[in-house]
Amino acid sequence: MSALVDKLTSDSLKALKPYESARRLFAASESGQQQVWLNANESPFANPYEVDDSRFNRYPDCQPSKVIQSYAAYSGVAAQNTLVTRGADEGIELLIRAFCTPDIDNILICPPTYGMYAISAQTCNVGVLEAPLNPDFSLNVPTICEFKDKVNLVFICSPNNPTGTCVDPQQVLAVAEHFADSALVVVDEAYIEFDWQNSWANKLSKHPNIVVLRTLSKAFALAGLRCGFTLADPSVIQAMLKVIAPYPIPEPVAQIAQQALTDEGITLMRDQVDTISEQRELMKNALLTFPSVELVGDDKANFILFRCAAKNALMQYLIDNQILIRDQSKQRGLDNCLRITIGNEKQNQQLISLLTSFFLSISPEQQDQAL
Ligand SMILES: *Cc1c(COP(=O)(O)O)cnc(C)c1O
């Protein structure tokens, strides 16, 4: 059987390694031990919802109109600018499938950044070109501009995962204008609730080649729901609707999304964003007390990135003590970097005390070595 699978699989798929999601990396450890997950930028808050099962015998709407209307209102755009998808990840894939021809077209990414742009392109046999961020994690605009007519989509993540940096709006604008008649510029705003004033959603009509990606997975605390949004010119939305599945949004997902997007739901989200931001300050201050820790990037989202020479020993120590954070050291320019998702107060305190005991347990010389 494996010979048949081998024969039928394209060479590009054979070469592809599946995305190492935080959950895939640690799915094995379901030992019943209470683990603290600070590795996937999930919210620590699990909010209650109600589900009405009286229409579960019917197929759901392709684009549930109440969800579309609520999210459009929340974002300050019109319903015709709004698409709801199975997470922002599906939005990424639909953009690639709608706007890139396999084996011919390319996307442009700016690493270090979110891994799914490249993986999605590779699964569609679409090329991935790179214009790495500058050492300060700003966009390298001249390099990006050299890719004119070589790429159909330019992915910009702001706030960027995993650096936590916001991309200067002037830079996004320069890129959008340069590619105005040749590519869509996709601004991934998965963390925009932590940096709300920098959203591009309300500038779409002036810059019709900008596409904004959003999600309920982060600030809205609904990663388990798989619900995201694309905000764009109506012509872009219409093209994406050609490649989307007929029933992409399960009825319970639509119901829960609608509850999350009521005034009360949005107020709750904003309160939780405030709480997480306060906790992030405490975590940052704690990290600053460790001489061998260097904060990296910025804190415009619900996570903190830091560099530590003894990162392997530290990761192992935290795993042994049931706390998971994320190793980002394989990303370009992020050697020895680890990322902490901000949890609730108890989880954060637990992590801070483990960090303290770890750094007390090794000598200052060891702290600056790869252990
Ligand atoms: C988490 C994340 C996503 C994925 O969001 P989903 O809606 O859960 O698919 C997209 N982009 C970035 C930058 C993310 O960090």
PDB file of N, CA and C in Angstrom, residues 209-304:
ATOM      1  N   ASN A 209      -6.190  46.577  -2.940  1.00  0.00           N
ATOM      2  CA  ASN A 209      -5.385  45.348  -3.013  1.00  0.00           C
ATOM      3  C   ASN A 209      -4.925  44.878  -1.631  1.00  0.00           C
ATOM      4  N   ILE A 210      -5.393  45.548  -0.558  1.00  0.00           N
ATOM      5  CA  ILE A 210      -5.094  45.046   0.794  1.00  0.00           C
ATOM      6  C   ILE A 210      -6.195  44.097   1.243  1.00  0.00           C
ATOM      7  N   VAL A 211      -5.773  42.967   1.806  1.00  0.00           N
ATOM      8  CA  VAL A 211      -6.680  41.961   2.353  1.00  0.00           C
ATOM      9  C   VAL A 211      -6.312  41.783   3.819  1.00  0.00           C
ATOM     10  N   VAL A 212      -7.313  41.788   4.698  1.00  0.00           N
ATOM     11  CA  VAL A 212      -7.053  41.642   6.131  1.00  0.00           C
ATOM     12  C   VAL A 212      -7.559  40.284   6.604  1.00  0.00           C
ATOM     13  N   LEU A 213      -6.704  39.555   7.330  1.00  0.00           N
ATOM     14  CA  LEU A 213      -7.118  38.283   7.933  1.00  0.00           C
ATOM     15  C   LEU A 213      -7.351  38.482   9.425  1.00  0.00           C
ATOM     16  N   ARG A 214      -8.418  37.892   9.923  1.00  0.00           N
ATOM     17  CA  ARG A 214      -8.770  37.991  11.346  1.00  0.00           C
ATOM     18  C   ARG A 214      -9.161  36.607  11.869  1.00  0.00           C
ATOM     19  N   THR A 215      -9.258  36.496  13.204  1.00  0.00           N
ATOM     20  CA  THR A 215      -9.638  35.218  13.797  1.00  0.00           C
ATOM     21  C   THR A 215     -10.346  35.426  15.132  1.00  0.00           C
ATOM     22  N   LEU A 216     -11.159  34.437  15.519  1.00  0.00           N
ATOM     23  CA  LEU A 216     -11.710  34.420  16.873  1.00  0.00           C
ATOM     24  C   LEU A 216     -10.832  33.578  17.804  1.00  0.00           C
ATOM     25  N   SER A 217      -9.692  33.072  17.281  1.00  0.00           N
ATOM     26  CA  SER A 217      -8.886  32.109  18.060  1.00  0.00           C
ATOM     27  C   SER A 217      -8.053  32.740  19.161  1.00  0.00           C
ATOM     28  N   LYS A 218      -7.758  34.018  19.073  1.00  0.00           N
ATOM     29  CA  LYS A 218      -6.785  34.586  20.004  1.00  0.00           C
ATOM     30  C   LYS A 218      -7.503  35.439  21.055  1.00  0.00           C
ATOM     31  N   ALA A 219      -7.724  36.738  20.792  1.00  0.00           N
ATOM     32  CA  ALA A 219      -8.346  37.588  21.806  1.00  0.00           C
ATOM     33  C   ALA A 219      -9.748  37.105  22.181  1.00  0.00           C
ATOM     34  N   PHE A 220     -10.497  36.569  21.220  1.00  0.00           N
ATOM     35  CA  PHE A 220     -11.859  36.116  21.495  1.00  0.00           C
ATOM     36  C   PHE A 220     -11.903  34.750  22.200  1.00  0.00           C
ATOM     37  N   ALA A 221     -10.743  34.158  22.436  1.00  0.00           N
ATOM     38  CA  ALA A 221     -10.660  32.941  23.258  1.00  0.00           C
ATOM     39  C   ALA A 221     -11.440  31.762  22.669  1.00  0.00           C
ATOM     40  N   LEU A 222     -11.454  31.646  21.337  1.00  0.00           N
ATOM     41  CA  LEU A 222     -12.225  30.584  20.706  1.00  0.00           C
ATOM     42  C   LEU A 222     -11.399  29.782  19.703  1.00  0.00           C
ATOM     43  N   ALA A 223     -10.189  29.402  20.091  1.00  0.00           N
ATOM     44  CA  ALA A 223      -9.348  28.617  19.170  1.00  0.00           C
ATOM     45  C   ALA A 223     -10.024  27.296  18.811  1.00  0.00           C
ATOM     46  N   GLY A 224     -10.781  26.729  19.757  1.00  0.00           N
ATOM     47  CA  GLY A 224     -11.444  25.454  19.507  1.00  0.00           C
ATOM     48  C   GLY A 224     -12.602  25.553  18.532  1.00  0.00           C
ATOM     49  N   LEU A 225     -13.060  26.785  18.267  1.00  0.00           N
ATOM     50  CA  LEU A 225     -14.222  26.966  17.395  1.00  0.00           C
ATOM     51  C   LEU A 225     -13.866  26.826  15.921  1.00  0.00           C
ATOM     52  N   ARG A 226     -12.645  27.212  15.568  1.00  0.00           N
ATOM     53  CA  ARG A 226     -12.179  27.290  14.174  1.00  0.00           C
ATOM     54  C   ARG A 226     -13.047  28.275  13.397  1.00  0.00           C
ATOM     55  N   CYS A 227     -12.869  29.542  13.690  1.00  0.00           N
ATOM     56  CA  CYS A 227     -13.639  30.573  13.007  1.00  0.00           C
ATOM     57  C   CYS A 227     -12.749  31.795  12.764  1.00  0.00           C
ATOM     58  N   GLY A 228     -12.639  32.180  11.504  1.00  0.00           N
ATOM     59  CA  GLY A 228     -11.839  33.346  11.143  1.00  0.00           C
ATOM     60  C   GLY A 228     -12.542  34.156  10.067  1.00  0.00           C
ATOM     61  N   PHE A 229     -11.958  35.283   9.734  1.00  0.00           N
ATOM     62  CA  PHE A 229     -12.598  36.184   8.777  1.00  0.00           C
ATOM     63  C   PHE A 229     -11.564  36.759   7.821  1.00  0.00           C
ATOM     64  N   THR A 230     -12.016  37.009   6.586  1.00  0.00           N
ATOM     65  CA  THR A 230     -11.224  37.762   5.629  1.00  0.00           C
ATOM     66  C   THR A 230     -11.992  39.032   5.310  1.00  0.00           C
ATOM     67  N   LEU A 231     -11.315  40.169   5.400  1.00  0.00           N
ATOM     68  CA  LEU A 231     -11.913  41.469   5.072  1.00  0.00           C
ATOM     69  C   LEU A 231     -11.201  41.998   3.838  1.00  0.00           C
ATOM     70  N   ALA A 232     -11.967  42.285   2.789  1.00  0.00           N
ATOM     71  CA  ALA A 232     -11.326  42.672   1.528  1.00  0.00           C
ATOM     72  C   ALA A 232     -12.332  43.323   0.598  1.00  0.00           C
ATOM     73  N   ASP A 233     -11.825  43.797  -0.529  1.00  0.00           N
ATOM     74  CA  ASP A 233     -12.674  44.311  -1.593  1.00  0.00           C
ATOM     75  C   ASP A 233     -13.679  43.222  -1.999  1.00  0.00           C
ATOM     76  N   PRO A 234     -14.928  43.605  -2.306  1.00  0.00           N
ATOM     77  CA  PRO A 234     -15.937  42.585  -2.658  1.00  0.00           C
ATOM     78  C   PRO A 234     -15.494  41.650  -3.783  1.00  0.00           C
ATOM     79  N   SER A 235     -14.692  42.143  -4.711  1.00  0.00           N
ATOM     80  CA  SER A 235     -14.249  41.269  -5.816  1.00  0.00           C
ATOM     81  C   SER A 235     -13.324  40.163  -5.300  1.00  0.00           C
ATOM     82  N   VAL A 236     -12.525  40.474  -4.282  1.00  0.00           N
ATOM     83  CA  VAL A 236     -11.653  39.459  -3.670  1.00  0.00           C
ATOM     84  C   VAL A 236     -12.507  38.424  -2.933  1.00  0.00           C
ATOM     85  N   ILE A 237     -13.504  38.915  -2.181  1.00  0.00           N
ATOM     86  CA  ILE A 237     -14.397  38.001  -1.448  1.00  0.00           C
ATOM     87  C   ILE A 237     -15.113  37.075  -2.427  1.00  0.00           C
ATOM     88  N   GLN A 238     -15.586  37.622  -3.533  1.00  0.00           N
ATOM     89  CA  GLN A 238     -16.305  36.803  -4.520  1.00  0.00           C
ATOM     90  C   GLN A 238     -15.397  35.719  -5.114  1.00  0.00           C
ATOM     91  N   ALA A 239     -14.157  36.061  -5.384  1.00  0.00           N
ATOM     92  CA  ALA A 239     -13.222  35.055  -5.920  1.00  0.00           C
ATOM     93  C   ALA A 239     -12.980  33.949  -4.887  1.00  0.00           C
ATOM     94  N   MET A 240     -12.874  34.307  -3.611  1.00  0.00           N
ATOM     95  CA  MET A 240     -12.647  33.300  -2.568  1.00  0.00           C
ATOM     96  C   MET A 240     -13.872  32.398  -2.414  1.00  0.00           C
ATOM     97  N   LEU A 241     -15.064  32.967  -2.625  1.00  0.00           N
ATOM     98  CA  LEU A 241     -16.290  32.163  -2.517  1.00  0.00           C
ATOM     99  C   LEU A 241     -16.362  31.088  -3.603  1.00  0.00           C
ATOM    100  N   LYS A 242     -15.600  31.281  -4.686  1.00  0.00           N
ATOM    101  CA  LYS A 242     -15.578  30.252  -5.731  1.00  0.00           C
ATOM    102  C   LYS A 242     -14.854  28.992  -5.273  1.00  0.00           C
ATOM    103  N   VAL A 243     -13.894  29.134  -4.376  1.00  0.00           N
ATOM    104  CA  VAL A 243     -13.095  27.966  -3.984  1.00  0.00           C
ATOM    105  C   VAL A 243     -13.437  27.438  -2.586  1.00  0.00           C
ATOM    106  N   ILE A 244     -14.304  28.144  -1.854  1.00  0.00           N
ATOM    107  CA  ILE A 244     -14.639  27.689  -0.495  1.00  0.00           C
ATOM    108  C   ILE A 244     -15.574  26.479  -0.573  1.00  0.00           C
ATOM    109  N   ALA A 245     -15.564  25.653   0.460  1.00  0.00           N
ATOM    110  CA  ALA A 245     -16.474  24.505   0.513  1.00  0.00           C
ATOM    111  C   ALA A 245     -17.917  24.999   0.577  1.00  0.00           C
ATOM    112  N   PRO A 246     -18.886  24.141   0.195  1.00  0.00           N
ATOM    113  CA  PRO A 246     -20.283  24.606   0.191  1.00  0.00           C
ATOM    114  C   PRO A 246     -20.823  24.940   1.591  1.00  0.00           C
ATOM    115  N   TYR A 247     -20.367  24.209   2.605  1.00  0.00           N
ATOM    116  CA  TYR A 247     -20.868  24.453   3.971  1.00  0.00           C
ATOM    117  C   TYR A 247     -19.681  24.567   4.932  1.00  0.00           C
ATOM    118  N   PRO A 248     -18.893  25.619   4.839  1.00  0.00           N
ATOM    119  CA  PRO A 248     -17.647  25.661   5.617  1.00  0.00           C
ATOM    120  C   PRO A 248     -17.855  25.922   7.107  1.00  0.00           C
ATOM    121  N   ILE A 249     -18.994  26.498   7.476  1.00  0.00           N
ATOM    122  CA  ILE A 249     -19.183  26.915   8.876  1.00  0.00           C
ATOM    123  C   ILE A 249     -20.280  26.061   9.515  1.00  0.00           C
ATOM    124  N   PRO A 250     -19.914  25.104  10.363  1.00  0.00           N
ATOM    125  CA  PRO A 250     -20.932  24.280  11.031  1.00  0.00           C
ATOM    126  C   PRO A 250     -21.904  25.146  11.837  1.00  0.00           C
ATOM    127  N   GLU A 251     -23.152  24.702  11.891  1.00  0.00           N
ATOM    128  CA  GLU A 251     -24.196  25.467  12.593  1.00  0.00           C
ATOM    129  C   GLU A 251     -23.802  25.830  14.047  1.00  0.00           C
ATOM    130  N   PRO A 252     -23.260  24.899  14.848  1.00  0.00           N
ATOM    131  CA  PRO A 252     -22.887  25.298  16.220  1.00  0.00           C
ATOM    132  C   PRO A 252     -21.809  26.383  16.231  1.00  0.00           C
ATOM    133  N   VAL A 253     -20.907  26.347  15.258  1.00  0.00           N
ATOM    134  CA  VAL A 253     -19.858  27.367  15.178  1.00  0.00           C
ATOM    135  C   VAL A 253     -20.486  28.733  14.913  1.00  0.00           C
ATOM    136  N   ALA A 254     -21.452  28.774  13.979  1.00  0.00           N
ATOM    137  CA  ALA A 254     -22.118  30.041  13.672  1.00  0.00           C
ATOM    138  C   ALA A 254     -22.837  30.581  14.913  1.00  0.00           C
ATOM    139  N   GLN A 255     -23.506  29.693  15.633  1.00  0.00           N
ATOM    140  CA  GLN A 255     -24.238  30.138  16.827  1.00  0.00           C
ATOM    141  C   GLN A 255     -23.299  30.720  17.874  1.00  0.00           C
ATOM    142  N   ILE A 256     -22.188  30.045  18.089  1.00  0.00           N
ATOM    143  CA  ILE A 256     -21.259  30.493  19.132  1.00  0.00           C
ATOM    144  C   ILE A 256     -20.548  31.770  18.693  1.00  0.00           C
ATOM    145  N   ALA A 257     -20.166  31.836  17.416  1.00  0.00           N
ATOM    146  CA  ALA A 257     -19.513  33.049  16.905  1.00  0.00           C
ATOM    147  C   ALA A 257     -20.432  34.254  17.093  1.00  0.00           C
ATOM    148  N   GLN A 258     -21.721  34.031  16.802  1.00  0.00           N
ATOM    149  CA  GLN A 258     -22.683  35.123  16.940  1.00  0.00           C
ATOM    150  C   GLN A 258     -22.767  35.620  18.378  1.00  0.00           C
ATOM    151  N   GLN A 259     -22.722  34.685  19.335  1.00  0.00           N
ATOM    152  CA  GLN A 259     -22.750  35.090  20.748  1.00  0.00           C
ATOM    153  C   GLN A 259     -21.480  35.842  21.127  1.00  0.00           C
ATOM    154  N   ALA A 260     -20.333  35.396  20.586  1.00  0.00           N
ATOM    155  CA  ALA A 260     -19.067  36.067  20.903  1.00  0.00           C
ATOM    156  C   ALA A 260     -19.046  37.484  20.357  1.00  0.00           C
ATOM    157  N   LEU A 261     -19.855  37.735  19.311  1.00  0.00           N
ATOM    158  CA  LEU A 261     -19.808  39.028  18.624  1.00  0.00           C
ATOM    159  C   LEU A 261     -20.944  39.966  19.040  1.00  0.00           C
ATOM    160  N   THR A 262     -21.708  39.586  20.078  1.00  0.00           N
ATOM    161  CA  THR A 262     -22.676  40.533  20.637  1.00  0.00           C
ATOM    162  C   THR A 262     -21.918  41.626  21.392  1.00  0.00           C
ATOM    163  N   ASP A 263     -22.621  42.705  21.761  1.00  0.00           N
ATOM    164  CA  ASP A 263     -21.964  43.771  22.540  1.00  0.00           C
ATOM    165  C   ASP A 263     -21.341  43.211  23.810  1.00  0.00           C
ATOM    166  N   GLU A 264     -22.087  42.296  24.485  1.00  0.00           N
ATOM    167  CA  GLU A 264     -21.552  41.725  25.733  1.00  0.00           C
ATOM    168  C   GLU A 264     -20.311  40.885  25.443  1.00  0.00           C
ATOM    169  N   GLY A 265     -20.365  40.127  24.350  1.00  0.00           N
ATOM    170  CA  GLY A 265     -19.220  39.288  23.981  1.00  0.00           C
ATOM    171  C   GLY A 265     -17.986  40.131  23.701  1.00  0.00           C
ATOM    172  N   ILE A 266     -18.192  41.246  23.010  1.00  0.00           N
ATOM    173  CA  ILE A 266     -17.055  42.105  22.657  1.00  0.00           C
ATOM    174  C   ILE A 266     -16.505  42.802  23.910  1.00  0.00           C
ATOM    175  N   THR A 267     -17.416  43.216  24.810  1.00  0.00           N
ATOM    176  CA  THR A 267     -16.965  43.827  26.064  1.00  0.00           C
ATOM    177  C   THR A 267     -16.142  42.830  26.882  1.00  0.00           C
ATOM    178  N   LEU A 268     -16.629  41.594  26.953  1.00  0.00           N
ATOM    179  CA  LEU A 268     -15.895  40.555  27.688  1.00  0.00           C
ATOM    180  C   LEU A 268     -14.511  40.359  27.069  1.00  0.00           C
ATOM    181  N   MET A 269     -14.455  40.271  25.729  1.00  0.00           N
ATOM    182  CA  MET A 269     -13.164  40.105  25.040  1.00  0.00           C
ATOM    183  C   MET A 269     -12.221  41.245  25.403  1.00  0.00           C
ATOM    184  N   ARG A 270     -12.747  42.491  25.382  1.00  0.00           N
ATOM    185  CA  ARG A 270     -11.865  43.641  25.664  1.00  0.00           C
ATOM    186  C   ARG A 270     -11.347  43.600  27.102  1.00  0.00           C
ATOM    187  N   ASP A 271     -12.227  43.194  28.058  1.00  0.00           N
ATOM    188  CA  ASP A 271     -11.776  43.066  29.446  1.00  0.00           C
ATOM    189  C   ASP A 271     -10.669  42.022  29.549  1.00  0.00           C
ATOM    190  N   GLN A 272     -10.853  40.925  28.824  1.00  0.00           N
ATOM    191  CA  GLN A 272      -9.853  39.858  28.901  1.00  0.00           C
ATOM    192  C   GLN A 272      -8.546  40.276  28.236  1.00  0.00           C
ATOM    193  N   VAL A 273      -8.635  41.059  27.164  1.00  0.00           N
ATOM    194  CA  VAL A 273      -7.421  41.596  26.537  1.00  0.00           C
ATOM    195  C   VAL A 273      -6.683  42.500  27.534  1.00  0.00           C
ATOM    196  N   ASP A 274      -7.447  43.325  28.287  1.00  0.00           N
ATOM    197  CA  ASP A 274      -6.810  44.189  29.293  1.00  0.00           C
ATOM    198  C   ASP A 274      -6.106  43.355  30.352  1.00  0.00           C
ATOM    199  N   THR A 275      -6.791  42.311  30.811  1.00  0.00           N
ATOM    200  CA  THR A 275      -6.195  41.446  31.845  1.00  0.00           C
ATOM    201  C   THR A 275      -4.909  40.805  31.326  1.00  0.00           C
ATOM    202  N   ILE A 276      -4.969  40.283  30.102  1.00  0.00           N
ATOM    203  CA  ILE A 276      -3.787  39.626  29.522  1.00  0.00           C
ATOM    204  C   ILE A 276      -2.659  40.642  29.361  1.00  0.00           C
ATOM    205  N   SER A 277      -3.005  41.879  28.965  1.00  0.00           N
ATOM    206  CA  SER A 277      -1.960  42.892  28.777  1.00  0.00           C
ATOM    207  C   SER A 277      -1.293  43.247  30.107  1.00  0.00           C
ATOM    208  N   GLU A 278      -2.096  43.311  31.191  1.00  0.00           N
ATOM    209  CA  GLU A 278      -1.497  43.562  32.517  1.00  0.00           C
ATOM    210  C   GLU A 278      -0.582  42.410  32.909  1.00  0.00           C
ATOM    211  N   GLN A 279      -1.064  41.203  32.697  1.00  0.00           N
ATOM    212  CA  GLN A 279      -0.257  40.023  33.025  1.00  0.00           C
ATOM    213  C   GLN A 279       1.028  39.985  32.186  1.00  0.00           C
ATOM    214  N   ARG A 280       0.937  40.439  30.943  1.00  0.00           N
ATOM    215  CA  ARG A 280       2.114  40.459  30.063  1.00  0.00           C
ATOM    216  C   ARG A 280       3.185  41.397  30.626  1.00  0.00           C
ATOM    217  N   GLU A 281       2.743  42.530  31.204  1.00  0.00           N
ATOM    218  CA  GLU A 281       3.699  43.458  31.813  1.00  0.00           C
ATOM    219  C   GLU A 281       4.415  42.784  32.972  1.00  0.00           C
ATOM    220  N   LEU A 282       3.646  42.063  33.803  1.00  0.00           N
ATOM    221  CA  LEU A 282       4.255  41.372  34.952  1.00  0.00           C
ATOM    222  C   LEU A 282       5.268  40.330  34.469  1.00  0.00           C
ATOM    223  N   MET A 283       4.890  39.591  33.430  1.00  0.00           N
ATOM    224  CA  MET A 283       5.788  38.556  32.900  1.00  0.00           C
ATOM    225  C   MET A 283       7.061  39.185  32.342  1.00  0.00           C
ATOM    226  N   LYS A 284       6.875  40.296  31.643  1.00  0.00           N
ATOM    227  CA  LYS A 284       8.025  40.984  31.056  1.00  0.00           C
ATOM    228  C   LYS A 284       8.986  41.457  32.144  1.00  0.00           C
ATOM    229  N   ASN A 285       8.403  42.067  33.191  1.00  0.00           N
ATOM    230  CA  ASN A 285       9.255  42.553  34.277  1.00  0.00           C
ATOM    231  C   ASN A 285       9.977  41.416  34.964  1.00  0.00           C
ATOM    232  N   ALA A 286       9.294  40.271  35.116  1.00  0.00           N
ATOM    233  CA  ALA A 286       9.948  39.112  35.732  1.00  0.00           C
ATOM    234  C   ALA A 286      11.108  38.644  34.856  1.00  0.00           C
ATOM    235  N   LEU A 287      10.885  38.566  33.549  1.00  0.00           N
ATOM    236  CA  LEU A 287      11.944  38.089  32.644  1.00  0.00           C
ATOM    237  C   LEU A 287      13.163  39.017  32.691  1.00  0.00           C
ATOM    238  N   LEU A 288      12.890  40.328  32.841  1.00  0.00           N
ATOM    239  CA  LEU A 288      13.983  41.299  32.853  1.00  0.00           C
ATOM    240  C   LEU A 288      14.909  41.119  34.054  1.00  0.00           C
ATOM    241  N   THR A 289      14.431  40.426  35.099  1.00  0.00           N
ATOM    242  CA  THR A 289      15.281  40.238  36.279  1.00  0.00           C
ATOM    243  C   THR A 289      16.307  39.114  36.077  1.00  0.00           C
ATOM    244  N   PHE A 290      16.169  38.323  35.012  1.00  0.00           N
ATOM    245  CA  PHE A 290      17.121  37.226  34.792  1.00  0.00           C
ATOM    246  C   PHE A 290      18.224  37.713  33.849  1.00  0.00           C
ATOM    247  N   PRO A 291      19.483  37.792  34.346  1.00  0.00           N
ATOM    248  CA  PRO A 291      20.562  38.381  33.545  1.00  0.00           C
ATOM    249  C   PRO A 291      20.798  37.657  32.223  1.00  0.00           C
ATOM    250  N   SER A 292      20.530  36.372  32.142  1.00  0.00           N
ATOM    251  CA  SER A 292      20.845  35.654  30.898  1.00  0.00           C
ATOM    252  C   SER A 292      19.677  35.633  29.914  1.00  0.00           C
ATOM    253  N   VAL A 293      18.593  36.366  30.263  1.00  0.00           N
ATOM    254  CA  VAL A 293      17.438  36.437  29.354  1.00  0.00           C
ATOM    255  C   VAL A 293      17.447  37.775  28.620  1.00  0.00           C
ATOM    256  N   GLU A 294      17.285  37.715  27.306  1.00  0.00           N
ATOM    257  CA  GLU A 294      17.192  38.948  26.521  1.00  0.00           C
ATOM    258  C   GLU A 294      15.833  38.970  25.831  1.00  0.00           C
ATOM    259  N   LEU A 295      15.037  39.995  26.099  1.00  0.00           N
ATOM    260  CA  LEU A 295      13.750  40.108  25.414  1.00  0.00           C
ATOM    261  C   LEU A 295      14.000  40.405  23.946  1.00  0.00           C
ATOM    262  N   VAL A 296      13.205  39.790  23.084  1.00  0.00           N
ATOM    263  CA  VAL A 296      13.386  39.934  21.635  1.00  0.00           C
ATOM    264  C   VAL A 296      12.069  40.432  21.040  1.00  0.00           C
ATOM    265  N   GLY A 297      12.157  41.368  20.091  1.00  0.00           N
ATOM    266  CA  GLY A 297      10.953  41.872  19.432  1.00  0.00           C
ATOM    267  C   GLY A 297      10.176  42.800  20.343  1.00  0.00           C
ATOM    268  N   ASP A 298       8.844  42.727  20.250  1.00  0.00           N
ATOM    269  CA  ASP A 298       7.999  43.657  21.000  1.00  0.00           C
ATOM    270  C   ASP A 298       6.853  42.875  21.635  1.00  0.00           C
ATOM    271  N   ASP A 299       5.966  43.589  22.296  1.00  0.00           N
ATOM    272  CA  ASP A 299       4.907  42.908  23.054  1.00  0.00           C
ATOM    273  C   ASP A 299       3.532  43.391  22.623  1.00  0.00           C
ATOM    274  N   LYS A 300       3.310  43.443  21.298  1.00  0.00           N
ATOM    275  CA  LYS A 300       2.029  43.937  20.780  1.00  0.00           C
ATOM    276  C   LYS A 300       0.976  42.828  20.662  1.00  0.00           C
ATOM    277  N   ALA A 301       1.219  41.674  21.285  1.00  0.00           N
ATOM    278  CA  ALA A 301       0.247  40.577  21.209  1.00  0.00           C
ATOM    279  C   ALA A 301       0.177  39.868  22.566  1.00  0.00           C
ATOM    280  N   ASN A 302      -0.327  38.651  22.597  1.00  0.00           N
ATOM    281  CA  ASN A 302      -0.512  37.950  23.873  1.00  0.00           C
ATOM    282  C   ASN A 302       0.648  36.990  24.165  1.00  0.00           C
ATOM    283  N   PHE A 303       1.853  37.366  23.719  1.00  0.00           N
ATOM    284  CA  PHE A 303       3.013  36.506  23.963  1.00  0.00           C
ATOM    285  C   PHE A 303       4.270  37.350  24.082  1.00  0.00           C
ATOM    286  N   ILE A 304       5.322  36.733  24.603  1.00  0.00           N
ATOM    287  CA  ILE A 304       6.622  37.397  24.733  1.00  0.00           C
ATOM    288  C   ILE A 304       7.681  36.459  24.171  1.00  0.00           C
TER     289      ILE A 304
END
